[in-house]
Coordinates of C-alpha atoms and ligand atoms in Angstrom, one line a residue:
X1464 CA 0.0 0.0 0.0
X1465 CA 1.5 3.3 -1.0
X1466 CA 1.0 6.5 1.1
X1467 CA 0.7 10.2 0.2
X1468 CA 2.4 12.6 2.5
X1469 CA 0.3 15.7 3.0
X1470 CA 1.3 18.6 5.1
X1471 CA -1.6 19.8 7.2
X1472 CA -1.3 22.5 9.9
X1473 CA -1.6 21.1 13.4
X1474 CA -3.6 23.7 15.2
X1475 CA -2.5 22.6 18.7
X1476 CA 1.2 22.6 18.0
X1477 CA 1.0 25.8 15.9
X1478 CA 3.4 24.2 13.3
X1479 CA 3.1 21.9 10.4
X1480 CA 2.4 18.2 11.2
X1481 CA 2.8 15.5 8.6
X1482 CA -0.2 13.2 8.0
X1483 CA 0.5 9.9 6.4
X1484 CA -2.8 9.0 4.7
X1485 CA -3.1 5.5 3.0
X1486 CA -4.4 6.5 -0.4
X1487 CA -4.2 3.4 -2.6
X1488 CA -5.8 0.1 -2.5
X1489 CA -4.1 -3.1 -3.7
X1490 CA -5.5 -2.6 -7.2
X1491 CA -3.9 1.0 -7.4
X1492 CA -7.3 2.8 -7.0
X1493 CA -7.2 5.8 -4.6
X1494 CA -9.1 4.9 -1.5
X1495 CA -11.8 7.0 0.3
X1496 CA -10.8 8.5 3.6
X1497 CA -11.8 6.9 6.8
X1498 CA -13.4 8.7 9.8
X1499 CA -10.0 8.4 11.6
X1500 CA -8.3 10.2 8.9
X1501 CA -10.8 13.1 8.8
X1502 CA -11.4 13.6 12.5
X1503 CA -9.3 16.2 14.1
X1504 CA -9.4 17.4 17.7
X1505 CA -12.0 16.0 20.1
X1506 CA -15.1 18.2 19.8
X1507 CA -15.5 20.5 22.8
X1508 CA -19.3 20.7 22.6
X1509 CA -21.4 19.8 25.7
X1510 CA -22.4 16.1 25.9
X1511 CA -25.8 15.7 24.1
X1512 CA -25.4 18.8 21.8
X1513 CA -27.0 18.3 18.5
X1514 CA -23.9 19.6 16.7
X1515 CA -22.2 16.2 17.3
X1516 CA -24.6 14.5 15.0
X1517 CA -24.1 17.1 12.2
X1518 CA -20.3 16.7 12.4
X1519 CA -20.6 12.8 12.3
X1520 CA -22.7 13.1 9.2
X1521 CA -20.3 15.4 7.5
X1522 CA -17.6 12.8 8.1
X1523 CA -19.9 10.2 6.6
X1524 CA -20.5 12.4 3.5
X1525 CA -16.8 12.8 3.0
X1526 CA -16.2 9.1 3.4
X1527 CA -19.2 8.2 1.1
X1528 CA -18.4 10.7 -1.6
X1529 CA -14.8 10.0 -1.5
X1530 CA -13.7 13.6 -1.0
X1531 CA -9.9 13.7 -0.6
X1532 CA -8.2 15.7 2.0
X1533 CA -7.0 18.4 -0.4
X1534 CA -10.5 18.9 -1.7
X1535 CA -12.3 19.3 1.7
X1536 CA -13.0 22.9 2.6
X1537 CA -14.9 23.7 5.7
X1538 CA -15.6 27.3 6.6
X1539 CA -17.4 28.7 9.6
X1540 CA -18.0 32.0 11.5
X1541 CA -18.1 32.2 15.4
X1542 CA -20.3 30.3 17.8
X1543 CA -20.5 26.7 19.2
X1544 CA -21.6 25.4 15.9
X1545 CA -18.9 27.5 14.1
X1546 CA -16.2 25.5 15.9
X1547 CA -16.9 22.9 13.3
X1548 CA -13.7 23.4 11.1
X1549 CA -11.5 22.8 14.1
X1550 CA -12.8 19.2 14.3
X1551 CA -12.2 18.4 10.7
X1552 CA -8.6 17.4 9.7
X1553 CA -8.5 19.2 6.4
X1554 CA -8.4 22.7 5.0
X1555 CA -10.9 25.1 6.8
X1556 CA -11.2 28.3 8.5
X1557 CA -12.9 29.5 11.7
X1558 CA -13.5 33.0 10.4
X1559 CA -14.9 36.3 11.8
X1560 CA -18.4 36.3 13.4
X1561 CA -21.0 36.6 10.6
X1562 CA -18.4 36.7 7.8
X1563 CA -18.0 33.1 6.9
X1564 CA -20.0 33.5 3.7
X1565 CA -17.9 36.2 2.0
X1566 CA -14.7 34.3 2.9
X1567 CA -16.1 31.1 1.5
X1568 CA -17.4 32.9 -1.6
X1569 CA -13.8 33.9 -2.4
X1570 CA -12.7 30.3 -2.2
X1571 CA -15.6 29.1 -4.3
X1572 CA -15.0 31.6 -7.1
X1573 CA -11.3 31.0 -7.3
X1574 CA -11.3 27.2 -6.9
X1575 CA -13.9 25.5 -9.2
X1576 CA -12.4 22.1 -8.4
X1577 CA -13.7 22.3 -4.8
X1578 CA -17.0 22.2 -3.1
X1579 CA -17.0 24.6 -0.1
X1580 CA -19.1 23.7 2.9
X1581 CA -20.0 26.5 5.4
X1582 CA -21.4 25.7 8.9
X1583 CA -22.6 28.1 11.5
X1584 CA -25.3 29.1 13.9
X1585 CA -28.6 31.1 13.7
X1586 CA -26.9 34.1 15.3
X1587 CA -23.9 34.0 13.0
X1588 CA -26.1 33.5 10.0
X1589 CA -29.1 35.8 10.6
X1590 CA -28.0 38.5 13.2
X1591 CA -24.5 39.7 12.4
X1592 CA -24.2 37.8 9.2
X1593 CA -27.7 38.6 7.9
X1594 CA -26.7 40.8 5.1
X1595 CA -24.0 38.4 3.9
X1596 CA -26.6 35.6 3.8
X1597 CA -29.0 37.6 1.5
X1598 CA -26.2 38.7 -0.8
X1599 CA -24.6 35.3 -1.1
X1600 CA -28.0 33.8 -1.9
X1601 CA -28.9 36.4 -4.6
X1602 CA -25.4 35.9 -6.2
X1603 CA -26.0 32.2 -6.4
X1604 CA -22.5 31.3 -5.4
X1605 CA -21.8 27.6 -5.6
X1606 CA -21.4 26.4 -2.0
X1607 CA -23.4 24.7 0.7
X1608 CA -24.4 26.7 3.8
X1609 CA -25.6 24.5 6.7
X1610 CA -27.0 26.5 9.5
X1611 CA -27.2 24.6 12.8
X1612 CA -30.3 26.4 14.2
X1613 CA -30.7 26.0 18.0
X1614 CA -32.9 29.1 18.5
X1615 CA -30.3 30.6 20.9
X1616 CA -26.8 32.0 21.2
X1617 CA -25.1 29.0 22.8
X1618 CA -21.4 30.1 22.9
X1619 CA -22.2 33.3 24.8
X1620 CA -24.5 31.5 27.2
X1621 CA -28.1 32.1 26.3
X1622 CA -29.0 35.3 24.6
X1623 CA -32.1 35.7 22.4
X1624 CA -31.2 34.9 18.8
X1625 CA -33.1 36.0 15.6
X1626 CA -34.8 32.6 15.5
X1627 CA -35.8 32.4 19.2
X1628 CA -39.6 32.1 19.5
X1629 CA -41.7 34.9 21.1
X1630 CA -41.7 34.5 24.9
X1631 CA -38.3 32.8 25.1
X1632 CA -36.6 33.8 28.4
X1633 CA -32.9 34.5 28.0
X1634 CA -30.3 36.7 29.5
X1635 CA -31.3 39.5 27.1
X1636 CA -35.0 39.0 27.5
X1637 CA -35.5 38.0 31.1
X1638 CA -39.3 38.8 30.6
X1639 CA -39.5 36.7 27.5
X1640 CA -38.6 37.6 23.9
X1641 CA -40.8 40.2 22.3
X1642 CA -39.3 40.5 18.8
X1643 CA -40.8 38.4 16.1
X1644 CA -38.5 35.6 15.0
X1645 CA -37.2 35.4 11.4
X1646 CA -38.2 32.3 9.3
X1647 CA -34.8 31.0 7.8
X1648 CA -36.6 29.1 5.1
X1649 CA -38.7 32.0 4.0
X1650 CA -35.7 34.3 4.1
X1651 CA -33.5 31.9 2.0
X1652 CA -36.3 31.6 -0.7
X1653 CA -37.0 35.4 -0.7
X1654 CA -33.2 36.2 -1.0
X1655 CA -32.8 34.1 -4.1
X1656 CA -31.2 30.8 -2.8
X1657 CA -31.6 28.2 -5.5
X1658 CA -31.7 25.2 -3.1
X1659 CA -33.4 25.4 0.2
X1660 CA -33.8 22.4 2.5
X1661 CA -34.7 21.7 6.1
X1662 CA -33.6 18.8 8.3
X1663 CA -32.9 18.0 12.0
X1664 CA -29.9 16.5 13.7
X1665 CA -32.0 13.8 15.3
X1666 CA -32.6 12.1 11.9
X1667 CA -29.1 11.1 10.7
X1668 CA -30.2 9.5 7.4
X1669 CA -32.2 12.6 6.5
X1670 CA -29.3 15.0 7.3
X1671 CA -27.0 13.0 5.1
X1672 CA -29.4 12.9 2.2
X1673 CA -29.9 16.8 2.4
X1674 CA -26.1 17.3 2.6
X1675 CA -25.6 15.1 -0.5
X1676 CA -28.3 16.8 -2.5
X1677 CA -27.0 20.2 -1.5
X1678 CA -23.5 19.3 -2.6
X1679 CA -24.8 18.1 -5.9
X1680 CA -26.6 21.4 -6.6
X1681 CA -24.9 23.8 -8.9
X1682 CA -25.5 27.0 -7.0
X1683 CA -26.1 28.4 -3.5
X1684 CA -27.6 25.5 -1.3
X1685 CA -28.9 26.3 2.1
X1686 CA -29.8 23.8 4.7
X1687 CA -31.5 24.7 8.0
X1688 CA -30.6 21.9 10.4
X1689 CA -32.4 22.0 13.8
X1690 CA -29.6 21.2 16.3
X1691 CA -30.6 21.3 20.0
X1692 CA -28.6 23.3 22.5
X1693 CA -29.0 21.0 25.5
X1694 CA -27.4 23.5 27.8
X1695 CA -29.5 26.6 27.1
X1696 CA -32.6 25.5 25.2
X1697 CA -33.3 21.9 26.2
X1698 CA -36.3 20.3 24.5
X1699 CA -36.7 23.1 21.9
X1700 CA -37.3 20.6 19.1
X1701 CA -39.1 17.7 20.9
X1702 CA -42.2 18.3 18.8
X1703 CA -40.1 17.3 15.7
X1704 CA -38.7 14.2 17.3
X1705 CA -40.7 10.9 17.3
X1706 CA -38.5 9.6 20.1
X1707 CA -39.7 12.4 22.2
X1708 CA -43.3 12.1 21.3
X1709 CA -43.1 14.5 18.3
X1710 CA -43.7 14.1 14.6
X1711 CA -41.2 14.1 11.7
X1712 CA -43.1 14.9 8.5
X1713 CA -41.3 14.8 5.2
X1714 CA -42.2 17.3 2.5
X1715 CA -45.1 15.7 0.6
X1716 CA -44.1 13.7 -2.5
X1717 CA -46.5 15.9 -4.6
X1718 CA -44.7 19.1 -3.7
X1719 CA -43.2 20.8 -6.8
X1720 CA -39.7 22.0 -5.7
X1721 CA -39.5 24.6 -8.5
X1722 CA -42.8 26.3 -7.3
X1723 CA -41.6 29.3 -5.2
X1724 CA -45.0 30.0 -3.8
X1725 CA -45.6 26.4 -2.7
X1726 CA -42.1 26.4 -1.1
X1727 CA -43.0 29.6 0.7
X1728 CA -46.3 28.1 1.9
X1729 CA -44.4 25.0 3.3
X1730 CA -42.0 27.4 5.1
X1731 CA -45.0 29.0 6.8
X1732 CA -46.2 25.8 8.4
X1733 CA -46.4 26.0 12.2
X1734 CA -43.6 24.1 14.1
X1735 CA -42.5 21.3 13.6
X1736 CA -43.4 21.8 9.9
X1737 CA -42.0 19.6 7.1
X1738 CA -38.5 18.3 6.4
X1739 CA -36.8 17.9 3.1
X1740 CA -36.2 20.0 0.0
X1741 CA -38.6 23.0 -0.2
X1742 CA -37.1 24.7 -3.2
X1743 CA -34.7 23.8 -5.9
X1744 CA -34.2 25.6 -9.3
X1745 CA -31.5 25.9 -11.9
X1746 CA -30.0 29.4 -12.5
X1747 CA -26.5 30.4 -13.8
X1748 CA -24.1 30.8 -10.9
X1749 CA -21.8 33.8 -10.3
X1750 CA -19.0 31.1 -10.7
X1751 CA -20.1 30.4 -14.2
X1752 CA -20.6 34.0 -15.1
X1753 CA -17.2 35.1 -13.8
X1754 CA -15.5 32.2 -15.6
X1755 CA -17.1 33.4 -18.8
X1756 CA -15.8 36.9 -18.3
X1757 CA -12.3 35.7 -17.5
X1758 CA -12.3 33.5 -20.6
X1759 CA -13.3 36.4 -22.8
X1760 CA -10.6 38.7 -21.3
X1761 CA -8.0 35.9 -21.6
X1762 CA -8.7 35.4 -25.3
X1763 CA -7.9 39.0 -25.9
X1764 CA -4.5 38.9 -24.1
X1765 CA -3.0 35.6 -25.1
X1766 CA 0.4 34.8 -23.7
X1767 CA 0.1 36.9 -20.6
X1768 CA 0.0 35.2 -17.1
X1769 CA -3.0 36.1 -14.8
X1770 CA -0.9 38.4 -12.6
X1771 CA 0.4 40.3 -15.8
X1772 CA -3.3 40.8 -16.9
X1773 CA -4.0 42.2 -13.4
X1774 CA -0.9 44.4 -13.5
X1775 CA -2.0 45.8 -16.9
X1776 CA -5.4 46.7 -15.4
X1777 CA -3.9 48.4 -12.4
X1778 CA -1.5 50.3 -14.8
X1779 CA -4.5 51.5 -16.8
X1780 CA -6.3 52.8 -13.7
X1781 CA -3.3 55.0 -12.7
Ligands
TPP149 C1 -18.1 40.9 16.2 C2 -18.5 40.0 17.3 N1 -19.7 40.3 18.0 C3 -20.1 39.4 19.0 C4 -19.4 38.3 19.3 C5 -19.9 37.4 20.4 N2 -20.5 36.2 19.9 C6 -19.7 35.1 19.7 S1 -20.7 33.8 19.2 C7 -22.1 34.8 19.2 C8 -23.4 34.1 18.9 C9 -23.4 32.7 18.6 O1 -24.7 32.2 18.3 P1 -24.9 31.3 17.1 O2 -24.4 31.8 15.9 O3 -26.4 30.9 17.2 O4 -24.1 30.0 17.5 P2 -24.3 28.9 18.6 O5 -23.3 29.2 19.6 O6 -25.7 28.9 19.1 O7 -24.0 27.6 17.9 C10 -21.8 36.1 19.6 C11 -22.9 37.1 19.8 C12 -18.2 38.1 18.6 N3 -17.5 37.0 18.8 N4 -17.8 38.9 17.6
SF4_150 S1 -23.7 25.5 24.8 FE1 -25.4 24.5 23.6 S2 -24.8 24.8 21.4 FE2 -23.0 25.2 22.7 S3 -21.9 23.1 22.9 FE3 -23.3 23.4 24.6 S4 -25.2 22.4 24.0 FE4 -24.1 22.8 22.1
MG151 MG1 -27.5 29.4 18.0

C-alpha cells in the first residue's frame, strides 16, 4: 500500500504536522478516507449537543463521496456550531463572526475544483451575518451553507437569537422575547437561494441525504438543520422528534420543488413543519458568469499570465 504525505497545519502545535494517509488500495485505486483520517481534535461541545450528529454526518459524507483531504474545505464564523472546522482534519477556517460566507465565496469563485461547505449558527447567519446571507444567496455562489439552528446564542451562554420564539426567556430578554423571529426558510427563498432544505440533527439519514443533495446542486444551497442546545434551550425541538413524542413529517411527495409560492407556503407551516427539499431551481451561478468573463478577457490577451493581466489593469487605472 502506498502513502501520500500531505502537510496539514496542526492547530495545537502551531506548526506543520505530517499526516500519512493511506491513499491506494491493492489494485492501485485511490481509497476513500476513513473517519479516523478526517477527524481532528475531540469536539469540545457539551455532551448531548445536536452539533455532534451534524459533524458525524459530515464525516460520513466525506467518506461516502470519497472527497480527498486536499478537496475538503470547511468554513465557519463564530459560535459553538462554528467551531466545526476545528474538528475536521483538512483545509478550513474558523473565520470572523458573521463573515463566513464572503470568505467562503472567495474560495468558491477561485477554486472551481472544490465544493465549499460552510457551517454556522442562527446568530452567526441571521444576526451579524444577515446581510451576507442575503447577498450570497442572490449571487447564487456555488457552496453549501448548513445553519445549525438551536434558536439561541449558545457560545455566549443564552441570549435571544433571531430565531428564538416569542416569549423565550434569555439573559437578554428575562421577561421573554418580544421580537418576532425570522423564518430562515422564507428568508432563503426570498433572498434568491436556488436550493433550500430543512432537516434535523435527530434524523441522521435525512441529514446525510440533504447534505448530498445540497453538494450536488450547482448554486447556493442552504440547509436549515435543527440542532438542539441541551445547555440553554433543552427540548426546543421535541415536537419534531418521534423519540420524544413529536412528529417528523417529510415534504409531501406531490410538492413541486420549482414552485416558489408552494415552497413559501411550506415554510410558513407551524412548528414542527415539514422536512426535506422545499425549493430547488437551476439558474446560472456567479461562478459560471465570472468564468465566462475571465475566458473572454484571456482570449484578448493571449500569452500573458494572470498576474500580468491584473498588472495591466492596475496600470490602466493610474
Ligand atoms: C463581532 C462579534 N460580535 C459578537 C461576538 C460574540 N458572539 C460570539 S458567538 C455569538 C453568537 C453565537 O450564536 P450562534 O451563531 O447561534 O451559534 P451557537 O453558539 O448557538 O452555535 C456572539 C454574539 C463576537 N465573537 N464577535
Ligand atoms: S452551549 Fe449549547 S450549542 Fe454550545 S456546545 Fe453546549 S449544547 Fe451545544
Ligand atoms: Mg445558535
